[in-house]
Coordinates of C-alpha atoms in Angstrom, one line a residue:
M5 CA 15.9 8.0 -17.0
A6 CA 16.0 5.8 -13.8
R7 CA 18.2 3.2 -12.2
S8 CA 17.5 0.8 -9.3
F9 CA 19.5 -1.4 -7.0
S10 CA 19.0 -4.0 -4.3
A11 CA 21.6 -5.8 -2.2
T12 CA 22.3 -7.5 1.1
C13 CA 24.8 -5.0 2.5
G14 CA 26.0 -2.9 5.4
P15 CA 26.7 0.9 5.3
D16 CA 29.8 0.6 3.2
G17 CA 28.2 -1.5 0.6
L18 CA 25.2 0.8 0.5
L19 CA 27.3 3.9 0.0
Q20 CA 28.9 2.3 -3.1
H21 CA 25.5 1.4 -4.5
L22 CA 24.3 5.0 -3.9
A23 CA 27.4 6.4 -5.6
D24 CA 26.9 4.0 -8.6
L25 CA 23.3 5.2 -9.1
R26 CA 24.3 8.8 -8.8
S27 CA 26.9 8.3 -11.6
A28 CA 24.4 6.4 -13.8
V29 CA 21.5 8.9 -13.7
P30 CA 22.2 12.4 -15.2
S31 CA 20.4 15.3 -13.6
P32 CA 18.5 13.2 -11.1
S33 CA 15.4 14.8 -9.6
G34 CA 14.5 12.4 -6.8
G35 CA 14.9 9.0 -5.2
V36 CA 13.7 6.5 -2.6
V37 CA 15.9 4.1 -0.5
F38 CA 14.3 1.2 1.4
V39 CA 16.3 -0.4 4.1
S40 CA 15.8 -3.5 6.3
G41 CA 17.4 -5.2 9.2
Q42 CA 20.2 -3.3 10.9
L43 CA 20.1 -0.6 8.3
A44 CA 16.4 0.0 9.2
Q45 CA 17.4 0.4 12.8
R46 CA 19.9 3.1 11.8
A47 CA 17.7 5.0 9.3
S48 CA 19.1 8.3 10.4
G49 CA 22.6 7.2 9.5
V50 CA 21.4 5.9 6.1
A51 CA 19.8 9.3 5.5
E52 CA 23.2 10.9 6.2
L53 CA 24.7 8.6 3.5
V54 CA 22.0 9.5 1.1
R55 CA 22.5 13.2 1.7
G56 CA 26.2 12.9 1.0
A57 CA 26.1 10.5 -2.0
W58 CA 23.1 12.2 -3.7
R59 CA 24.0 15.7 -2.8
G60 CA 21.2 18.2 -3.9
V61 CA 18.8 15.4 -4.8
P62 CA 15.5 15.2 -2.7
A63 CA 14.9 11.7 -1.4
C64 CA 13.2 9.5 1.2
V65 CA 14.7 6.8 3.4
V66 CA 12.2 4.2 4.5
P67 CA 12.6 1.5 7.2
A68 CA 11.1 -1.7 5.9
A69 CA 10.5 -5.3 7.0
G70 CA 12.2 -6.4 3.7
V71 CA 13.2 -4.9 0.4
L72 CA 12.9 -5.8 -3.2
S73 CA 13.7 -4.9 -6.8
E74 CA 13.2 -6.4 -10.2
R75 CA 16.2 -8.7 -9.2
G76 CA 14.6 -10.3 -6.2
E77 CA 13.5 -9.9 -2.6
I78 CA 15.5 -9.6 0.6
E79 CA 13.7 -10.9 3.7
G80 CA 15.0 -11.6 7.2
D81 CA 18.3 -9.9 6.5
T82 CA 20.0 -6.5 6.4
G83 CA 19.6 -5.0 3.0
A84 CA 18.6 -2.1 0.8
S85 CA 16.9 -1.3 -2.4
G86 CA 16.3 2.0 -4.1
V87 CA 15.6 3.9 -7.3
L88 CA 16.9 7.2 -8.5
W89 CA 15.2 9.0 -11.4
S90 CA 15.2 12.2 -13.5
G91 CA 12.1 14.2 -14.3
G92 CA 9.6 16.2 -12.4
Q93 CA 10.0 18.3 -9.2
V94 CA 10.3 16.3 -6.0
T95 CA 9.5 17.8 -2.6
P96 CA 9.9 15.8 0.7
F97 CA 7.3 16.6 3.4
A98 CA 6.7 15.3 6.9
L99 CA 4.1 15.7 9.6
P100 CA 5.2 17.3 12.8
E101 CA 5.4 15.2 16.0
R102 CA 2.2 16.4 17.4
T103 CA -0.8 14.4 18.6
E104 CA -3.7 16.4 17.6
E105 CA -5.5 15.7 14.3
P106 CA -2.7 14.0 12.3
S107 CA -5.0 13.7 9.3
R108 CA -5.6 17.4 9.3
L109 CA -1.9 18.1 9.6
L110 CA -1.3 15.8 6.6
R111 CA -4.0 17.6 4.6
E112 CA -2.4 20.9 5.4
A113 CA 1.1 19.6 4.5
L114 CA -0.1 18.4 1.1
A115 CA -2.1 21.5 0.4
R116 CA 1.0 23.7 1.1
T117 CA 3.2 21.4 -1.1
V118 CA 1.0 20.8 -4.1
G119 CA -2.1 22.9 -3.7
Q120 CA -4.5 22.3 -6.6
R121 CA -1.9 21.2 -9.1
P122 CA -1.9 17.6 -10.5
A123 CA 0.6 15.8 -8.3
T124 CA 1.7 12.5 -6.9
A125 CA 2.2 11.9 -3.1
I126 CA 4.1 8.8 -1.9
L127 CA 3.4 8.5 1.8
F128 CA 5.3 6.4 4.4
A129 CA 3.5 6.3 7.7
R130 CA 4.5 4.8 11.1
P131 CA 1.9 2.1 12.1
G132 CA -0.8 3.9 14.1
A133 CA 0.1 7.3 12.8
F134 CA -3.6 8.0 12.0
A135 CA -6.9 6.1 12.0
P136 CA -7.8 4.4 8.6
E137 CA -10.9 6.5 8.2
R138 CA -9.0 9.8 8.5
L139 CA -7.1 9.1 5.3
E140 CA -10.2 9.4 3.2
A141 CA -10.5 13.2 3.9
L142 CA -7.3 14.0 2.1
S143 CA -9.1 14.5 -1.2
L144 CA -10.7 17.6 0.2
S145 CA -7.4 19.5 0.3
A146 CA -5.6 17.9 -2.6
P147 CA -8.2 16.6 -5.1
N148 CA -5.8 16.3 -8.0
T149 CA -3.2 14.3 -6.1
C150 CA -2.5 10.6 -6.8
L151 CA -1.8 9.2 -3.3
F152 CA -0.4 5.8 -2.4
G153 CA 2.2 4.5 0.0
A154 CA 2.9 2.0 2.9
G155 CA 3.6 1.7 6.6
T156 CA 7.2 1.5 7.8
A157 CA 8.4 -1.5 9.7
S158 CA 9.5 0.6 12.7
G159 CA 10.4 4.2 13.3
S160 CA 9.8 7.0 10.8
A161 CA 10.8 7.4 7.2
I162 CA 13.2 10.3 6.8
G163 CA 13.0 12.9 4.0
V164 CA 16.2 14.5 2.6
T165 CA 15.5 17.9 1.0
S166 CA 17.5 19.3 -1.9
Q167 CA 19.1 21.7 0.6
G168 CA 20.3 18.7 2.7
E169 CA 17.9 19.1 5.5
L170 CA 16.6 15.9 7.2
I171 CA 12.9 15.8 8.1
E172 CA 10.8 13.2 9.7
G173 CA 7.5 12.6 11.4
P174 CA 4.7 10.1 12.0
A175 CA 4.2 10.3 8.2
T176 CA 6.9 11.3 5.8
G177 CA 6.8 11.3 2.0
L178 CA 7.6 12.8 -1.4
A179 CA 5.3 15.1 -3.4
I180 CA 6.0 15.0 -7.2
T181 CA 4.8 17.6 -9.6
G182 CA 5.6 18.3 -13.3
F183 CA 5.6 14.5 -14.0
A184 CA 2.8 12.3 -15.4
P185 CA 0.9 10.7 -12.6
P186 CA 1.8 7.0 -12.2
L187 CA -0.5 4.2 -13.1
V188 CA -1.4 2.7 -9.7
D189 CA -3.3 -0.5 -8.8
A190 CA -3.6 -2.8 -5.8
S191 CA -4.5 -6.4 -5.1
P192 CA -5.1 -8.2 -1.8
A193 CA -3.8 -11.7 -1.2
A194 CA -7.1 -13.0 0.2
R195 CA -9.9 -15.3 -0.9
L196 CA -13.4 -14.3 -0.1
L197 CA -15.3 -16.8 2.1
S198 CA -18.7 -15.2 1.8
G199 CA -20.7 -12.7 -0.1
F200 CA -21.0 -9.1 1.1
H201 CA -23.7 -8.2 3.6
R202 CA -24.9 -4.7 4.4
I203 CA -24.0 -3.8 8.0
D204 CA -27.3 -3.1 9.7
E205 CA -26.2 -2.2 13.2
A206 CA -22.8 -1.2 14.8
S207 CA -21.8 0.4 18.0
G208 CA -18.3 1.6 19.1
G209 CA -16.6 -0.3 16.3
V210 CA -18.5 -3.5 17.1
V211 CA -20.6 -4.8 14.2
L212 CA -23.8 -6.4 15.8
R213 CA -25.9 -7.3 12.7
A214 CA -25.3 -7.5 9.0
G215 CA -27.5 -9.0 6.3
G216 CA -30.2 -9.4 8.9
R217 CA -28.2 -11.8 11.0
P218 CA -25.9 -11.4 14.0
A219 CA -22.4 -10.7 12.8
L220 CA -20.8 -13.6 14.8
D221 CA -23.2 -16.0 13.1
L222 CA -22.1 -14.7 9.7
L223 CA -18.4 -15.3 10.7
S224 CA -19.2 -18.8 11.9
A225 CA -21.0 -19.7 8.7
A226 CA -18.2 -18.3 6.5
T227 CA -15.4 -20.2 8.2
A228 CA -17.3 -23.5 8.5
T229 CA -15.6 -25.0 5.5
L230 CA -12.1 -24.3 6.8
G231 CA -12.0 -26.9 9.5
E232 CA -12.0 -26.6 13.3
P233 CA -10.1 -24.5 14.2
P234 CA -8.7 -22.8 11.1
S235 CA -4.9 -23.1 10.9
A236 CA -2.5 -20.2 11.5
Q237 CA -1.9 -20.0 7.7
Q238 CA -5.7 -19.6 7.3
L239 CA -5.8 -16.1 8.8
I240 CA -9.4 -14.9 8.9
L241 CA -10.0 -11.3 8.0
A242 CA -12.9 -8.9 7.5
A243 CA -13.4 -7.4 4.1
L244 CA -15.0 -4.0 4.0
A245 CA -16.5 -2.4 0.9
D246 CA -18.3 0.9 0.4
P247 CA -22.1 1.0 0.2
P248 CA -23.3 0.1 -3.3
L249 CA -23.8 3.0 -5.7
D250 CA -26.7 1.4 -7.5
P251 CA -30.0 0.5 -5.8
P252 CA -30.2 -3.1 -4.6
A253 CA -31.7 -5.6 -7.0
A254 CA -35.2 -6.9 -6.5
P255 CA -35.4 -10.1 -4.3
G256 CA -34.5 -13.1 -6.4
A257 CA -33.1 -11.0 -9.4
G258 CA -30.4 -12.9 -11.2
R259 CA -30.9 -15.9 -8.9
G260 CA -29.6 -19.1 -10.5
D261 CA -26.9 -17.3 -12.6
A262 CA -24.0 -18.5 -10.5
E263 CA -21.4 -17.3 -13.0
A264 CA -22.7 -13.8 -13.1
E265 CA -23.0 -13.8 -9.3
A266 CA -19.4 -14.8 -8.9
E267 CA -18.2 -12.2 -11.4
A268 CA -20.1 -9.5 -9.6
L269 CA -18.5 -10.6 -6.3
D270 CA -15.0 -10.5 -7.8
S271 CA -15.6 -7.0 -9.1
V272 CA -16.2 -5.6 -5.6
R273 CA -13.3 -3.5 -4.3
Y274 CA -12.6 -4.0 -0.6
V275 CA -10.0 -3.4 2.1
L276 CA -9.0 -6.0 4.6
R277 CA -9.2 -5.6 8.4
P278 CA -8.3 -7.8 11.3
V279 CA -11.1 -9.3 13.4
R280 CA -10.0 -7.7 16.7
G281 CA -12.3 -9.5 19.0
I282 CA -15.8 -10.9 19.6
D283 CA -18.7 -9.9 21.8
P284 CA -20.4 -13.3 22.6
S285 CA -23.2 -11.7 24.6
R286 CA -24.3 -9.5 21.7
R287 CA -23.1 -11.9 19.0
G288 CA -20.9 -9.0 17.6
L289 CA -17.5 -8.6 16.1
L290 CA -15.0 -5.8 16.9
L291 CA -13.8 -4.5 13.6
G292 CA -13.2 -0.7 14.2
D293 CA -15.0 2.5 13.4
E294 CA -14.9 2.0 9.6
A295 CA -17.4 -0.8 9.9
R296 CA -20.4 1.6 9.9
P297 CA -24.1 0.9 9.1
G298 CA -24.5 0.9 5.3
A299 CA -21.0 -0.4 4.5
R300 CA -20.7 -4.0 3.2
L301 CA -19.0 -6.8 5.2
A302 CA -17.6 -10.1 4.0
F303 CA -15.0 -12.5 5.4
A304 CA -11.8 -13.6 3.7
V305 CA -8.8 -15.8 4.3
R306 CA -5.2 -15.1 3.4
D307 CA -4.5 -17.1 0.2
A308 CA -1.2 -17.6 -1.8
A309 CA -2.8 -18.5 -5.1
I310 CA -5.0 -15.4 -5.0
G311 CA -2.0 -13.3 -4.1
R312 CA -0.1 -14.5 -7.2
A313 CA -3.1 -14.2 -9.5
G314 CA -3.9 -10.8 -8.2
L315 CA -0.4 -9.4 -8.7
E316 CA -0.3 -10.9 -12.2
G317 CA -3.6 -9.2 -12.9
I318 CA -2.7 -5.7 -11.8
A319 CA 0.7 -6.0 -13.5
R320 CA -1.0 -6.9 -16.7
Q321 CA -3.6 -4.1 -16.4
V322 CA -1.0 -1.5 -15.6
S323 CA 1.2 -2.6 -18.5
R324 CA -1.7 -2.4 -20.9
S325 CA -2.7 1.1 -19.6
A326 CA 0.9 2.2 -20.3
L327 CA 0.8 1.5 -24.0
G328 CA 1.7 4.6 -25.9
S329 CA 4.0 5.9 -23.2
A330 CA 7.5 5.2 -22.1
P331 CA 7.8 3.4 -18.7
R332 CA 10.5 4.9 -16.5
F333 CA 10.5 2.9 -13.3
A334 CA 8.1 1.3 -10.8
L335 CA 7.6 1.1 -7.0
Y336 CA 6.1 -2.0 -5.5
L337 CA 4.9 -1.9 -1.9
T338 CA 3.7 -5.3 -0.5
C339 CA 2.6 -6.5 2.9
A340 CA 5.2 -8.2 5.1
G341 CA 2.6 -10.9 5.6
R342 CA 3.0 -11.9 2.0
G343 CA 6.5 -12.9 0.7
Q344 CA 8.0 -16.2 1.6
G345 CA 5.9 -16.6 4.7
L346 CA 2.8 -16.8 2.4
Y347 CA 4.1 -18.4 -0.7
G348 CA 6.6 -20.9 0.9
T349 CA 9.4 -19.9 -1.5
P350 CA 11.3 -16.7 -2.1
D351 CA 11.0 -14.0 -4.8
V352 CA 7.5 -15.0 -6.0
E353 CA 6.3 -11.4 -6.5
A354 CA 9.7 -10.1 -7.8
R355 CA 9.6 -12.8 -10.5
I356 CA 6.0 -11.9 -11.5
L357 CA 7.1 -8.2 -11.9
R358 CA 10.2 -9.2 -13.9
Q359 CA 8.2 -11.4 -16.2
R360 CA 5.8 -8.6 -17.0
F361 CA 8.3 -5.6 -17.0
A362 CA 11.6 -7.3 -17.9
D363 CA 14.5 -5.0 -16.8
L364 CA 12.4 -1.9 -15.9
P365 CA 14.0 -0.4 -12.7
I366 CA 11.8 -1.4 -9.7
A367 CA 12.3 -0.8 -6.0
G368 CA 10.0 -1.6 -3.1
M369 CA 9.5 -2.8 0.4
H370 CA 7.7 -5.3 2.6
S371 CA 5.4 -3.1 4.7
S372 CA 3.3 -3.0 7.9
L373 CA 0.3 -1.7 6.0
E374 CA -0.5 -0.4 2.6
I375 CA -2.0 2.8 1.3
A376 CA -3.9 1.8 -1.8
P377 CA -5.7 3.9 -4.4
W378 CA -9.4 4.1 -4.3
A379 CA -11.7 6.6 -6.0
R380 CA -10.3 9.6 -7.7
G381 CA -8.1 11.6 -5.3
Q382 CA -8.7 9.0 -2.5
A383 CA -6.8 6.2 -0.9
K384 CA -7.4 3.7 1.8
L385 CA -5.3 1.8 4.3
S386 CA -5.3 -1.9 3.7
L387 CA -3.5 -5.1 4.8
Y388 CA -2.0 -8.1 2.9
T389 CA -2.1 -6.0 -0.2
G390 CA 0.3 -5.3 -3.0
V391 CA 0.4 -1.8 -4.4
L392 CA 2.1 -1.3 -7.8
A393 CA 2.9 2.2 -9.2
L394 CA 4.3 2.6 -12.7
F395 CA 5.9 5.9 -13.6
R396 CA 6.1 6.8 -17.3
A397 CA 6.7 9.6 -19.7
P398 CA 4.8 10.3 -23.0
S399 CA 6.5 8.5 -25.9

């Protein structure tokens, strides 16, 4: 069983919502509370409220840029959303405030908490808590863990243990065992402007050549159709994909089959990264250490229509995959760069989720970054992405 809420409210109103959820859910095992505005700036005080209202229930309080539920989205205001559920064993965890090897500390925390057991880890990280490439190593210590999450708006998320202890760190989260792993999928709100090119040469995070051409020339060619210069709404991003698993096709193979080529392009999974700068003298682009030789590079532009279609697609796929089970609740973590600023109207993504899942309890946030599922036991940091996780029980 699960119940959710969302409201524009201060501490007193939040306390009432927390009490109502606690009364509605018998034997709760865990919960998440997302807060925005002034409540996000007082996350420790919110954690105290959660500790009192949900006594004995492990939970996590997450500062967000905005909050949402199946009822709608709250942006640019003080508000809260949350979900409380029964089922499974929930253990909050947090990284210590130390600077050395945060990814190693995170691996060790997960290994201590879940070990080799099948588990789910929901991670909320401060922006800059660890480099994107470090997240990929987590599968080495917790190969059976389904990992996803998001970046806080500011400050740390705060865990509330079943004993009432408050814990926090650069990355804080919940580990869930004894519960079916959620169905998790993600979709970026970006339209590809080019095909993917193998990175040929990179140095110090600067991509020098890809697809046999200078990287800056590839960017110029990709953005030529957007006008001079691209508008602020047309934010240009780098799209990075893993090296292909299959050997490359022979030159000219499949040429002329535009439909098959477009379908192959759409099937490539990628993460979005900002173009941090250019190196005119070397015709290079500063993209970061993930842009290594062998990886594939394309360029993309933030796009509202793609954002809507992508969320509709992953919601449809997750719903189909849940057939034969009983959905309990969902979490939806979406970039703060989407929402009304992208779509021009409020509640676009909340409406899509409500149309697909009706009154299923949903809670979520507008985030600074997203931790999206990748290969088995792996996750990657991304931007302008929506991450949907559906928790269910066998029917």
